[in-house]
Structures are given as C-alpha cells and as structure tokens.
Amino acid sequence: MTASAGVRFAEVIVDVHSRDLDRPFHYRIPDRFLPSVQIGARVIVPFGPRQVEGYVIGFSEQPDVERVKEILDVLDEQPPLTEELVKLADWMSHRYLASKAASVQALLPPGMRAKAAVRLILSEGVADQPANEGGSATFTHQERELLARLRQGTPVYKEKLLQQHPAWKTALQRLVQRGVIVEKHEVSQAVRTVYLNVASCLLPDADFYAVVGQIPERAFKQKEVAHWIRQHGPEVPVRDVIRATGASYSTIKALAQRGIVTLSQIEERRNPYANRFDGPLERPLQLTDAQARALNAIVGALEAGSPERILLQGVTGSGKTEIYLQAIAATVAQGRQAIVLVPEISLTPQMVERFKRRFGGQVAVLHSRLSQGERYDEWKRIRRGQVSIVVGARSAIFAPLEKIGLIVIDEEHELSYKQEEQPKYHAREVAWQRSLHHRAVLLLGSATPSLETRHMIEQGKIRRLLLPTRYNQRPLPAVKLVDMRQELQAGNRSMFSRELHRLILDRLEKREQIILFLNRRGYSTFILCRNCGYVARCPNCDISLTYHQAKGFEMLRCHYCGHSEPSVARCPACTSPYIRTFGAGTQRVEEELHKVFPAARVIRMDVDTTGTKGSHERLLRQFREGQAEILLGTQMIAKGLDFPRVSLVGVITADTSLHLPDFRAAERTFQLLTQVAGRAGRHETAGSVLIQTYHPEHYAIQYAVTQDYEEFYRQEVQIRRTLANPPFCELTVFTMQHQDREKAERLIRRLEKKLRAALQSVPNVQVLTACPAPLSKLNGKYRYHLCVKCTDFATVRPALLEGYLEYSRLARQQEGTLTVDVNAQMIL
Ligand code: ADP
Ligand code: ZN
Ligand code: ZN
C-alpha cells in the first residue's frame, strides 16, 4: 500500500534497540519518495544525531510532533516486508514481549540490516591543491591535518574519524560550514546484490552476417568471438566469453561498438545448489492406501480454503515426506504456495534434493549453512514471487510469500523450532498465525508429536491422520535394553556393557558400521547410584535435583520450585557408596573407544567438531564413504541420516536426558530413543539397537523400545495434569543474569514479589519461587530463574510486560540483564 492522497507522514519503526523508544515515530515523506514509501518499505531516517534504518508500518495525515523530520532515503526497489509480515511482527512483539524493532529484524535475512554512515568528501577544487600551498594560509594546523587525511584518497567516515581524533571535531564543523568538506550519507548492508556483465547478440541472421562480413580480415579475433557469442547466446556472461575464446575485453567492446553485441549487467544469483540437480524432474510415487487416505484428507482441507491444523503421525519411514510432496503439488496446482520447515540438522543435501527433484526451480532453500549472499539471493527470488515452494529451517517461516496455501512442519516436536534469542518465537505458533491470515493448511508431521500438539486432538483443535506402518511393512529394528546396574554388580565399571562391547567387535569384524549415540543435552549434573539407579528427585515437582557445591556444602536443588536438601555420600535406597555425579562428554567416550577398540576409526560429531561451515556434511560424507567404522555423536546424529552399512546403533546412556532437571525430560528421552531406534534397519542389513541405562523399567524407555507412542502419551499426560505443567498451563520463564550472585538474586526476588502482588487476583496463575537456573553460571554470570504458570496468557500479559520492562531497565542500570521466554521449551 502506498500513501493515499493527503497523507504526508509515515509511521516508522526505527532500528534502535532501546525499549524506551520502542514505538513508531513519524516522518514527513518528501514528494520524490511518495510512490516508493509503501508499507513494509525500508528507509533511512534521522534519529537524534544519527541516521538509522527504519521500516514503514503505517501512514498518517497528521504528524505526532511539531518539528517532524524527513525520510532521507528509501532503500529497496520493492518493500522487503509485505503488509501481512508487518502485522506478523506486531503480533510477535505482543506475544513474546519482544521489542518491535527486534521483531521486524527477525523477519529479514541476516546481513540485510543497513548501516548508515556519513562519508567526508573534499569539495571540488580543494582536492587538487597540495596541502601546503594556495589557500593553506587560511587553514589552521588542525584543519590542514584533516585535509591531508582526506587527500589520501581512501574513504573517510565521520564517526570513525572522530573516534580516532576527537579533537578534530570543531575543525571539521568549520570546514563543512565553509563548504570545503561535503558530508555524504551512505548506506551499507552486509549483503549486496552481485551484478554480472553479459554480452548478447540479438541481431536477425541476415543483419548479423552482413555486419560480421564488414569486419576487416586482420581483426579475425573479433569474428571468432562474434560467432562464439552467437552460438552460445542469446546472452552469455562476458567472463565465459573470455575464458572460452581467449579474447580480451577490448575485443568484445569493439564488437559492441560495431553494434554486433550489446553489453549489459544483470543480477547474478548465488545459487548454492547450482548444477546439482538438473536432471529430468521425478514423478510422484504411487501411494499406498494409507498414504492416499491421508493425502485426500489434506487436499480436501486445501480445497475447503479455511485455516486448519492437521497432525500427520507416522513412524520414521512411513512415507510422510511423500505425502508432503504430493500435498505441495496439489497446493501449487491451486495456484498457491507452500513453506516446508525442517529441523536445521535434517536439512541435508539429500533432503533438499528430494524437493528439487520433484519441483526443480520452483524451490527456494533457506538455512543458516548458506552464505549470507546466497540466502539474500534466495530470499529475493521469494519476495519477487519467482518461486512457489520454500524449504528451510525455523526462520523460513517468515518467507515473504503472498499466497500461502500450505505450511508443513516436519518433526514438529523438535526443540529447534523455538528461537532462543529475542524475539523468542515458536515457529509452530507463527505458522498458525500465517495460516489464519492466508486461510492455509498447517500440516504438522511427527512420529512422536509434542505433548502440546497431541493434547490439541482431545481439545478438538487439530485433526489427526495416522500412518500406522512403515512403507513396505519393513519391520522395526530389534531394540535391546542393557541394565547397567548389573554391569557394575558383575564387576564391569567401563562405560561399555559386555553386550555392547561384544556387538561392536562383531560389527568391526564383519566390516559393518556402527553409530554410537551419547544421549546428552544440557549441562547440569545430577547424582546417580550406579548400584541401584537411584536419582534424587524433588518431592514437589518430580524433577531430578541438581548437584551444587557452594561454600563447602554439597547441596541438591530443584530448579523449578526452589526446594533444596543436603547431598548424600551413600545411596538412600541401597546404601551403596557408588552414588556420584553423572555424565561424560563425547570427547571422553572417544578416548575410551580408542583405548578399547584401537583398530576402529572414529568420527566424532558434536558442537566442537561441527562448528565451521560444511563440516557437518563433510563428516557425514566421510562416514558414508566408509572412512570410519564408528560414528559417535550427540542428538545431532539422531535423525535424517540413512546409512546402508550401519547395522548397530548403541545408546551409551539413556539416563543423561532422562534426568534433566526439566519436566519435559521423559518426553525428550522418549522422542530421542524412538528416533534412534528408527535409524537402524531401514535397509537390508538387519539392524540392532542397544540402549544402556540404569533405569530400564522407566516408562519413557520401555515405550520407546516398543515404539508405543500412545501408551507413552497416556502416562505422561497424567503426570503433567497432576502437576499442572504444560500442556495444562503455559510457562513463562524470566532469567536474571549478573556477575554478582547476590545482585542477581536480589533483583529476581523483587521481580517475584512484584509479580505476585500484580497477579494476586488473577485466577489460574502460579508464580513459582525464584531460584538458581540449572545452568547456574554461564560466561562468568550468575543466572536465576523465575517461572510463571498460567492457563490464559492474555490475563497475565500486562503484568508480565510491566514487570519485565521495569526490571530489565533496573538490571541494565546495575549491569545485569533480564530476559523473558514466553512458552518456554527449554529450561536451562
Ligand atoms: P518419512 O518421511 O515418514 O520418514 P519417507 O517419505 O521418507 O518417510 O519414506 C520412507 C521411504 O519409503 C523412502 O525411501 C520413500 O522413497 C519410500 N516410499 C514412501 N512412500 C512410497 C510409495 N508410495 N511408493 C514407493 N516408495 C515409497
Ligand atoms: Zn543405590
Ligand atoms: Zn521442585
């Protein structure tokens, strides 16, 4: 929408991250910008002494202040945001208590954020004079120094120059007043459009031969090049012409002067998948009956044209992806568009290839392993409406499509759909907002749906489609539990049970491959009795207590409600002294593997070995190519992998995730183990899965072994109901961080008191006691949590926002930070 007649002012969200300034500001729209200042447009505006980037979110006939300033520049040809996305940003800032500026920024590809800078340029005439001649007598010493600096020729920016030479400030002001120096406003962003020089030859045949015939014999190179361009055209990159013919640029330019070719610039697309899938497109598969029934239901919903949520529940390998592909085809046939979200770590080249094979150039891919330039170019294709399908990780939910018919979230239970920085949005919630706007179908796929999503079936908010078996009825792999308590009792103190040891040796001998999985997430420590499996739990919350050592005392604390008790030296259940803090990292397991199986080559995958771009894919490729026998990793290897030669999957210890100090620990354990178990046996090699644990009787482990989601859900939802945890409430978590432990604690307690008072009369709200976070110290800062449970967020929102704004300001004044996480998924 452009400004209508009479409207002269734009409401602009400025890129200033202060909550005190978090509202739209009015700016006059100069006449020359009237056509281009639209809702969603990106502009440069003056703000105090600076110039900042801003986004137009509305118009007004009257300015809100008397001395209103003017928009200085409009940055893009097409506004980066659609009106829908402008509204979505507003919704996000409301829902997640985030600033408007941060919410808008979250919608855009990284690197797009612009910086405005003032460049200093010598006005003409002055530039040619040597510093110590001519009018130099009229300059002071400082002014001469400044002018000499500008004469060096490299770009000089005001802010940077004054940082280096604060004393030059008045000299600079005078020179600008006298017109000797001109200030020029420049805008830069990290990503840029790249242009490509191309030569084209569009002459009709007869004309072409006539003109080429006139080229003199001695310019034979020109003739050769003209023919080459003609043959490879109509449009070819100049660099290709030079490479193929060995001609120089001047030869090509001579052809342009003769009117044989035209030289121009086009936008170059940085295509991360160039030349990778350019075979013929693949045809859809013939669906099984169960698949066809599911697809029909989805297509029915697409045709009905009202927003709807559908859960597609089916084990790994049941053919969900094939259904996504055919539902997308139906969406595109309707003239609408689709977004497919996949967890970042499942977004492998093979995954992308499946979509590209089916839909070719209609697909754009967005994820963080692309370079910023690649992402920007993909994003531009989407914004211009050149693609119908966007496949990507979490933030692809913001793809600027305008006719969405279908949004797919694969592995909908995955934690990575929650953003852990401001705005702390959940992609599932954002997807539903967009579905409501576009009247689109939101399709959630999983073998192990989140409790929240599964619970919505009972509430009638979501429809479920089941895929009961694997495609081809392939059997699920045999899963075996090993009771680690018996290992200790038999005198085996190693981290590998006798059975796992035997199976690893067997596979190494047969030259088959092994995946070892260290089920470790989070950082906390709990104490576990290696003799009987006892773990201390909170009497109020049934959450594992975390071990703390402070001032010589050994304490166990609940990080949810604040309960604490002294630690123990002997197991309260069996009196064994083998009760210790528990958990080993991947590095230790790797060392142990080298010791016990010196001949085996090991590839380790964890945050340390996969930090650089492409390392993730490289390690997996090496394993696929057989450069190692054992792949050892954290949950990042639990999904999306499909290795034909893997015939053993071992879980070193299921207990590390089972005893996380989080009420979702059982759910996470069930999801992870089910996923790991689904890994093996996807191929002809019969796979076995071995899970080591001190708690073989725990329901999360038992039902993962039998892959019985429904039974797991029934038990888990009971516990959640009893303790009034999500999905029976919504959880908001405040985190206070400070270098000084006491300050952090004092601030969070004051916030607790304030919220208690403010929420006193609101029904169904519980403010829990503030307490140290499970990660009680991080990067030198002490961390405290305050949890608030509610059943209707709207009733608590005003009080939470007020408390948050007041205490984040107070915290900042005292050099601390307060963050807030609405609908928190991870309580670290
Ligand atoms: P999921 O997404 O549920 O894990 P996939 O869609 O990846 O399952 O299917 C698992 C395997 O079965 C894939 O190799 C896929 O090509 C194959 N498959 C699924 N449906 C069919 C079908 N209707 N006909 C032939 N092969 C199929
Ligand atoms: Zn014990
Ligand atoms: Zn507790």
XYZ file of C-alpha atoms in Angstrom, residues 27-30 32-33 43-47 50-52 69-75 116 185 187:
24
model
C 8.480 11.266 9.470
C 7.479 13.513 6.613
C 7.550 11.837 3.214
C 9.287 14.066 0.653
C 10.011 12.349 -4.577
C 9.549 9.349 -2.310
C 14.004 3.744 4.876
C 16.836 5.769 6.324
C 15.738 8.397 8.805
C 17.448 10.884 11.088
C 17.275 9.892 14.722
C 22.417 9.708 13.937
C 20.851 8.187 10.882
C 19.241 4.821 11.278
C 11.848 15.256 10.337
C 12.030 13.911 6.814
C 12.738 10.483 5.409
C 16.225 10.667 3.871
C 16.195 7.672 1.602
C 14.252 4.602 0.536
C 16.469 1.563 0.311
C 24.057 4.498 7.635
C 25.173 9.985 3.510
C 24.126 3.286 3.399
